PDB file of C-alpha atoms in Angstrom:
ATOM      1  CA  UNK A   1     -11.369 -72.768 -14.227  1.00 53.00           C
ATOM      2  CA  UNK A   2      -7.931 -71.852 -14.819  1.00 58.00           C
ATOM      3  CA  UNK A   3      -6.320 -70.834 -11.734  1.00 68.00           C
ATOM      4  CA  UNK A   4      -3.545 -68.399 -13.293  1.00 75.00           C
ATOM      5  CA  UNK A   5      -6.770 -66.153 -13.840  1.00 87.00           C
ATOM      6  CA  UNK A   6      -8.487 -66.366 -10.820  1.00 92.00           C
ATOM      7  CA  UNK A   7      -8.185 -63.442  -8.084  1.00 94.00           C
ATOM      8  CA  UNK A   8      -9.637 -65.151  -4.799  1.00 95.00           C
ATOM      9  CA  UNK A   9     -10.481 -63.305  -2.289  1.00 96.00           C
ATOM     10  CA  UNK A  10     -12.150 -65.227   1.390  1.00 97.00           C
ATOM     11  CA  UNK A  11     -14.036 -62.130   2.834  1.00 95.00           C
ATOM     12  CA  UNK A  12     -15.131 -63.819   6.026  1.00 95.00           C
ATOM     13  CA  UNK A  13     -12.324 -62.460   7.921  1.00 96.00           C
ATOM     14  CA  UNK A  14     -12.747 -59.355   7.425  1.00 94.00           C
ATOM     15  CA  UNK A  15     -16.955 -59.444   8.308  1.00 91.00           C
ATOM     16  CA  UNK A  16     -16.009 -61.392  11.822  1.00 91.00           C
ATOM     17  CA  UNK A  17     -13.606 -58.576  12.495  1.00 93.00           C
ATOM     18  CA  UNK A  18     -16.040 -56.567  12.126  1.00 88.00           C
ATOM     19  CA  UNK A  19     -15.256 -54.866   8.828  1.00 89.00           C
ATOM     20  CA  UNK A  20     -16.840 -54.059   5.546  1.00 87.00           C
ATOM     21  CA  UNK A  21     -14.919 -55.683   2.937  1.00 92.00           C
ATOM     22  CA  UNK A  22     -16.173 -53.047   0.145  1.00 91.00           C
ATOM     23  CA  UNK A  23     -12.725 -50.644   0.106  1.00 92.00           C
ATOM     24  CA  UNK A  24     -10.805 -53.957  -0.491  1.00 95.00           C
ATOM     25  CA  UNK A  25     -13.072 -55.951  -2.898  1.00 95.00           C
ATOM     26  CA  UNK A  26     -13.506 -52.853  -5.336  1.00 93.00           C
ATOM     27  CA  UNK A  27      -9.265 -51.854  -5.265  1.00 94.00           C
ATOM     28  CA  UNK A  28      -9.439 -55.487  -6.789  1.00 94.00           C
ATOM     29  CA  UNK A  29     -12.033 -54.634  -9.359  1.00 92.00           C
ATOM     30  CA  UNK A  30     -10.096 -51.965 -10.468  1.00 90.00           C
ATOM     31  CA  UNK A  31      -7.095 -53.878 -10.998  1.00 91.00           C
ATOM     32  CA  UNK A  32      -8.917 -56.598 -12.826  1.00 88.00           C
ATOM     33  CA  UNK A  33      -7.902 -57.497 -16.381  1.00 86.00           C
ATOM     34  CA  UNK A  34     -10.123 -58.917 -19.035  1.00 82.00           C
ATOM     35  CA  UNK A  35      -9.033 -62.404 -18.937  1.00 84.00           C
ATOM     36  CA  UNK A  36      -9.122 -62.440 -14.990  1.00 90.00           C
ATOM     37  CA  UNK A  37     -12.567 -63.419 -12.873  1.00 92.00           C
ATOM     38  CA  UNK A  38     -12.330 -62.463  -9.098  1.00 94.00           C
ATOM     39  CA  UNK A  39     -13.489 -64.689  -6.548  1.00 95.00           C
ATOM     40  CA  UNK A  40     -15.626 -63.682  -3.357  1.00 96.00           C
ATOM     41  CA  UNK A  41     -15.698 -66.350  -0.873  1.00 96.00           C
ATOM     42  CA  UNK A  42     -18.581 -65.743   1.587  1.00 95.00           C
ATOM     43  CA  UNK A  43     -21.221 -66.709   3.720  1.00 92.00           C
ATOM     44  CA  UNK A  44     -23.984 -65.649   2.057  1.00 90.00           C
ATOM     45  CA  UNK A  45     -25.186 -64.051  -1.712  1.00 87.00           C
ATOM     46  CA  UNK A  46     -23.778 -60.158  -1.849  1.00 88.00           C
ATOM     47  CA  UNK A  47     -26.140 -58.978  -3.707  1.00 85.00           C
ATOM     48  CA  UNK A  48     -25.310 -55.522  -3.518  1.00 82.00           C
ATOM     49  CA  UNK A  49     -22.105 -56.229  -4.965  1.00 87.00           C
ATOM     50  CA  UNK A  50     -23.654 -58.267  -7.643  1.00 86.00           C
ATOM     51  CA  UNK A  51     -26.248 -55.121  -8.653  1.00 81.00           C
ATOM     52  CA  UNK A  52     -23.414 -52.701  -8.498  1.00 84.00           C
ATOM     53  CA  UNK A  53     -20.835 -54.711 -10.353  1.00 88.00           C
ATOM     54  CA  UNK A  54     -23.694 -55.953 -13.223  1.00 83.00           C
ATOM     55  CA  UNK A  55     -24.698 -52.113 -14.210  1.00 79.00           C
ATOM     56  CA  UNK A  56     -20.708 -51.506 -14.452  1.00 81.00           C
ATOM     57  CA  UNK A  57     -20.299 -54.241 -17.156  1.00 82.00           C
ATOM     58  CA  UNK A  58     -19.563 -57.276 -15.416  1.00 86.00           C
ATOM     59  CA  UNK A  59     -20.951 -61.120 -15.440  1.00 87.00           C
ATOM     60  CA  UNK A  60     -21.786 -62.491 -12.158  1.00 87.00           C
ATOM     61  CA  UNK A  61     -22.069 -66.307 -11.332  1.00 89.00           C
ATOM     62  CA  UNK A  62     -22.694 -68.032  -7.912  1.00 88.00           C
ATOM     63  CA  UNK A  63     -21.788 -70.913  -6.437  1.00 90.00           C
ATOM     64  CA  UNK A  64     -22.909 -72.426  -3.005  1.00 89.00           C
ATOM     65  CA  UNK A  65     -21.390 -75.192  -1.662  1.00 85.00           C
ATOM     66  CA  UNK A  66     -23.021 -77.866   1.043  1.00 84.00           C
ATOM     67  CA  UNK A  67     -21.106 -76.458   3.377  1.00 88.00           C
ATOM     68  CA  UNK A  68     -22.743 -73.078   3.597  1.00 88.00           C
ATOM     69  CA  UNK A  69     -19.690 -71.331   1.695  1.00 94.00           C
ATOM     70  CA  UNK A  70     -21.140 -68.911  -1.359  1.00 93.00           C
ATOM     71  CA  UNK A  71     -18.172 -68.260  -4.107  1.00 94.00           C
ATOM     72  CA  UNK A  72     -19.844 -65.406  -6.384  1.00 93.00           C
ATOM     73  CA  UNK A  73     -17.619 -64.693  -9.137  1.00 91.00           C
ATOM     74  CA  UNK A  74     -17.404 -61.728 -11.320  1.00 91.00           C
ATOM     75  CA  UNK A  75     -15.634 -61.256 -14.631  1.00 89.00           C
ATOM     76  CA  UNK A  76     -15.601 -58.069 -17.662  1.00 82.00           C
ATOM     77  CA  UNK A  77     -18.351 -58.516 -20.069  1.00 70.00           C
ATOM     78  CA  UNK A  78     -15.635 -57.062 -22.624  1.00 49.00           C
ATOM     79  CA  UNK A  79     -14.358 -60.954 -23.552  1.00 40.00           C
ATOM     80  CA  UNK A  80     -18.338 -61.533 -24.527  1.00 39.00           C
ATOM     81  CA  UNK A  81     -17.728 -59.740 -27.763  1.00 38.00           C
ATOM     82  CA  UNK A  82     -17.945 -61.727 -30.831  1.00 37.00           C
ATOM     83  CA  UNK A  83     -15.331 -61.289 -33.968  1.00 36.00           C
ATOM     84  CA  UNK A  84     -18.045 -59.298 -35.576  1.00 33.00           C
ATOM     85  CA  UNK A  85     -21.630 -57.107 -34.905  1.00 33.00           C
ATOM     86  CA  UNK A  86     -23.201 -59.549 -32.768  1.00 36.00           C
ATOM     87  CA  UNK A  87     -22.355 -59.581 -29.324  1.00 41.00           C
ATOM     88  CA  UNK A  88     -23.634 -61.906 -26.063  1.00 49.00           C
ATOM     89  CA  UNK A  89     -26.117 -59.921 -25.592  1.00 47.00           C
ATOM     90  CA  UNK A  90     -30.255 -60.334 -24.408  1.00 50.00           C
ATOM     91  CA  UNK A  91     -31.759 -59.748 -27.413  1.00 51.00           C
ATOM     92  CA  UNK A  92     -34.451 -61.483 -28.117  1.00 53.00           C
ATOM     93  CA  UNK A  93     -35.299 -60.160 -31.607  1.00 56.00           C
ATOM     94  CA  UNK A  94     -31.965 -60.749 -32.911  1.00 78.00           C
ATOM     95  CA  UNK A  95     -32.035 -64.387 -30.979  1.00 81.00           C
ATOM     96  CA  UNK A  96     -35.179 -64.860 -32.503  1.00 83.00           C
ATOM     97  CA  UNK A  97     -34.270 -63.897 -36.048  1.00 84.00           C
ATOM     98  CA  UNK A  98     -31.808 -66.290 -36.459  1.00 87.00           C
ATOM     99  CA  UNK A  99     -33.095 -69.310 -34.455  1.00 88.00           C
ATOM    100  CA  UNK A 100     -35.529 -68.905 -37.491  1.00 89.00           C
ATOM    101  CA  UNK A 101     -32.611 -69.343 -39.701  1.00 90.00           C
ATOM    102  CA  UNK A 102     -31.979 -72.289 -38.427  1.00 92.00           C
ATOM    103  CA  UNK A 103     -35.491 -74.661 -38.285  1.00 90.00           C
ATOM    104  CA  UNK A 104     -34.542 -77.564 -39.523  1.00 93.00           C
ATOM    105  CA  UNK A 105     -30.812 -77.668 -38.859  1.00 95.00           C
ATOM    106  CA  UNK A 106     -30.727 -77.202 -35.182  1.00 94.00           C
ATOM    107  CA  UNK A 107     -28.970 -79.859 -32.804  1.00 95.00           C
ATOM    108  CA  UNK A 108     -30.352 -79.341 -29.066  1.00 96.00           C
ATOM    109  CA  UNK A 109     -28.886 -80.044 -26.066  1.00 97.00           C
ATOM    110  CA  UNK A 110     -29.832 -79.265 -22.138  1.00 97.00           C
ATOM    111  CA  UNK A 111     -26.570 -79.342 -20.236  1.00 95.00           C
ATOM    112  CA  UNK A 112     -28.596 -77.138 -17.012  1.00 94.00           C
ATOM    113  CA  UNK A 113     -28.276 -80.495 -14.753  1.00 93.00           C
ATOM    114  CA  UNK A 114     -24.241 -80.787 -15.501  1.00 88.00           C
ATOM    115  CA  UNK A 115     -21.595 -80.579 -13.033  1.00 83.00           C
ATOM    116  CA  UNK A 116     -18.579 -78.445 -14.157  1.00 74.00           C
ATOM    117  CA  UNK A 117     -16.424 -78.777 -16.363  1.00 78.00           C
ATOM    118  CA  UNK A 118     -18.784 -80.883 -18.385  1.00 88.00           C
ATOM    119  CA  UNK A 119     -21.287 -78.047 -20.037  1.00 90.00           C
ATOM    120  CA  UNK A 120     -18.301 -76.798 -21.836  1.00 89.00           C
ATOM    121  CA  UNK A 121     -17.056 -79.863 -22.853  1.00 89.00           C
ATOM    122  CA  UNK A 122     -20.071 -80.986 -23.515  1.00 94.00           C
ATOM    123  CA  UNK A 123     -20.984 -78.120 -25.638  1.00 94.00           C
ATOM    124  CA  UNK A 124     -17.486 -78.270 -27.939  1.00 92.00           C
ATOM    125  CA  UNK A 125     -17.752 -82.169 -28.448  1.00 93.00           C
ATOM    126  CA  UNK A 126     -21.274 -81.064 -30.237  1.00 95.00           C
ATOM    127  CA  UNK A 127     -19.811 -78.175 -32.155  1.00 94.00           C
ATOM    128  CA  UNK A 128     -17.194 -80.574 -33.345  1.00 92.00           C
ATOM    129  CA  UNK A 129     -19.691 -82.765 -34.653  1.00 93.00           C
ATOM    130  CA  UNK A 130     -22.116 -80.260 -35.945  1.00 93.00           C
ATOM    131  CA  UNK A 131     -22.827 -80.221 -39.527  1.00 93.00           C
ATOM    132  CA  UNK A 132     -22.000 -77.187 -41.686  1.00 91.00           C
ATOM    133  CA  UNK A 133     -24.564 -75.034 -41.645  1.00 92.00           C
ATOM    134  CA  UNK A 134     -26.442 -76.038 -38.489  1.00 95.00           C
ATOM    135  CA  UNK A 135     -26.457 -74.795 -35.401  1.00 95.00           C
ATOM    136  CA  UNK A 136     -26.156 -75.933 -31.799  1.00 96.00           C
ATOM    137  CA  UNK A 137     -29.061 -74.899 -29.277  1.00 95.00           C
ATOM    138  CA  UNK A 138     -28.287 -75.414 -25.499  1.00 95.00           C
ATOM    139  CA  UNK A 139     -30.322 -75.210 -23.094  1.00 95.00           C
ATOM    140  CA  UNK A 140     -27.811 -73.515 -20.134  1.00 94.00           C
ATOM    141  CA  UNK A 141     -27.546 -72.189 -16.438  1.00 89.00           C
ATOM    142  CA  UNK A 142     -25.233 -69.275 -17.081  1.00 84.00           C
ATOM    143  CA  UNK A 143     -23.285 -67.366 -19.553  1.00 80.00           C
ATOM    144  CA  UNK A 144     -20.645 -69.827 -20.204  1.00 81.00           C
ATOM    145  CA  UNK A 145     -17.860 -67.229 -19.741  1.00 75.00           C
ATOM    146  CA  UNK A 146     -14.434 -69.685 -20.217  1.00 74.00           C
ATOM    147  CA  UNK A 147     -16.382 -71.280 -23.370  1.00 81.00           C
ATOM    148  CA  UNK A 148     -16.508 -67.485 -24.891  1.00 80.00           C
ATOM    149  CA  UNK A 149     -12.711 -67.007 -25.664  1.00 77.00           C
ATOM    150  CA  UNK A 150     -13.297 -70.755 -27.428  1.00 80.00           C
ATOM    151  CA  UNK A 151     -15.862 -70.424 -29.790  1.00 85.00           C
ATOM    152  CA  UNK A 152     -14.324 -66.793 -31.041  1.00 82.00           C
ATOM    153  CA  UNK A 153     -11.645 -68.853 -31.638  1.00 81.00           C
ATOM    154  CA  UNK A 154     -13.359 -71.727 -33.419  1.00 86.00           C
ATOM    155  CA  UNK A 155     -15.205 -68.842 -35.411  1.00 87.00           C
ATOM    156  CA  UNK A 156     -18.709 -69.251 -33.545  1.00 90.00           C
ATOM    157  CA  UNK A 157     -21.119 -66.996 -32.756  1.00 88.00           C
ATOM    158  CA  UNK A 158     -23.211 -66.665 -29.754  1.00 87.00           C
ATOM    159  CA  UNK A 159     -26.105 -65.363 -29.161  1.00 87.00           C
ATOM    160  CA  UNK A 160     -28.681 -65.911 -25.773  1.00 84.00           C
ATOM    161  CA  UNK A 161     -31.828 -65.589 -25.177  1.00 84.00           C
ATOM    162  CA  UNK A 162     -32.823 -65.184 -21.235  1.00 82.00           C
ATOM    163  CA  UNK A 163     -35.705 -67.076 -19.674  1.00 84.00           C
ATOM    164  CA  UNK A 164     -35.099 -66.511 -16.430  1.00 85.00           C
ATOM    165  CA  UNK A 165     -31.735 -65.777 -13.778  1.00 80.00           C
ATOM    166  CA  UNK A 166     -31.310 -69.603 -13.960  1.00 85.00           C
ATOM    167  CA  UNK A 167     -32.020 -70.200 -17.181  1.00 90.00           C
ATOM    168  CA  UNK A 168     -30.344 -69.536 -20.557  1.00 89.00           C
ATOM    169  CA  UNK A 169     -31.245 -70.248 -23.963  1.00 91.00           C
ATOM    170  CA  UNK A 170     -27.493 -70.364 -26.335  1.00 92.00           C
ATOM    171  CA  UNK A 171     -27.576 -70.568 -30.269  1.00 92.00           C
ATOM    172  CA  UNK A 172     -24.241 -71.299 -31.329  1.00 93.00           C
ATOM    173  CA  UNK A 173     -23.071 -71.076 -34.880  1.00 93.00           C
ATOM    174  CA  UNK A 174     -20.556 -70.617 -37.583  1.00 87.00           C
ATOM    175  CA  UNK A 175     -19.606 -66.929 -38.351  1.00 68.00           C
TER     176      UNK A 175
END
């Protein structure tokens, strides 16, 4: 994760003084740019937050560590959009659609049991290798947000189709 981009923010001082973090946790929201993700370090899952910041545009990840901390991370859907009318979006039509495209010239991979960074590197060495006219299918966790800004780079597209909160179905291909 690139560090230059991250807005952290430990909200566990705050609770044990007896506060509600909210006021300060959304003046950072508002101050967010597109390439930055903010950070909450807590104790436990705010799901609250997450519902709130979802239905105002945003992708939500968590991660729980062995030692009982929960970093849930939140970053503006607006880098998800592709160079042209697809977006990363849940539709399973469109997913559908052109996964058909694609019998026959599909590479799969499952990178769901992958520590980070190695989904995303994972992911490009395939790309790099992938024949003309094929496409990658990946079998993910999450919405691969700091792959995103690479593949619209590279001239991919991305589409998902989602099974279920921990599961993600990618098709990756060239525009």
């Amino acid at each position: 994760m690139n560090n230059d981009n991250l807005i952290s923010l430990d909200v566990r001082p705050i609770i044990a003084s007896g506060n509600d973090p909210f006021k300060e946790i959304m003046e950072i929201v508002n101050k967010l740019n597109n390439q930055q993700t903010l950070e909450i370090i807590n104790s436990f899952e705010p799901i609250p937050l997450i519902n709130k910041l979802k239905r105002e545009g945003y992708i939500t990840w968590t991660e729980k560590s062995d030692a009982g901390i929960v970093h849930t991370y939140f970053k503006k859907t607006t880098e998800l959009k592709s160079s042209d009318e697809h977006s990363l979006e849940n539709n399973t039509t469109t997913f559908d659609e052109k996964f058909k495209q694609f019998v026959g010239k599909l590479k799969q991979i499952d990178v769901r049991d992958l520590e980070m960074p190695e989904p995303m590197t994972t992911i490009l060495e395939e790309l790099e290798m992938l024949p003309m006219g094929n496409a990658l299918f990946v079998e993910h966790k999450k919405v691969p947000q700091f792959l995103l800004p690479e593949l619209k780079e590279r001239n991919f597209e991305i589409l998902y189709n989602k099974k279920t909160d921990n599961h993600l179905q990618l098709l990756i291909f060239k525009a």
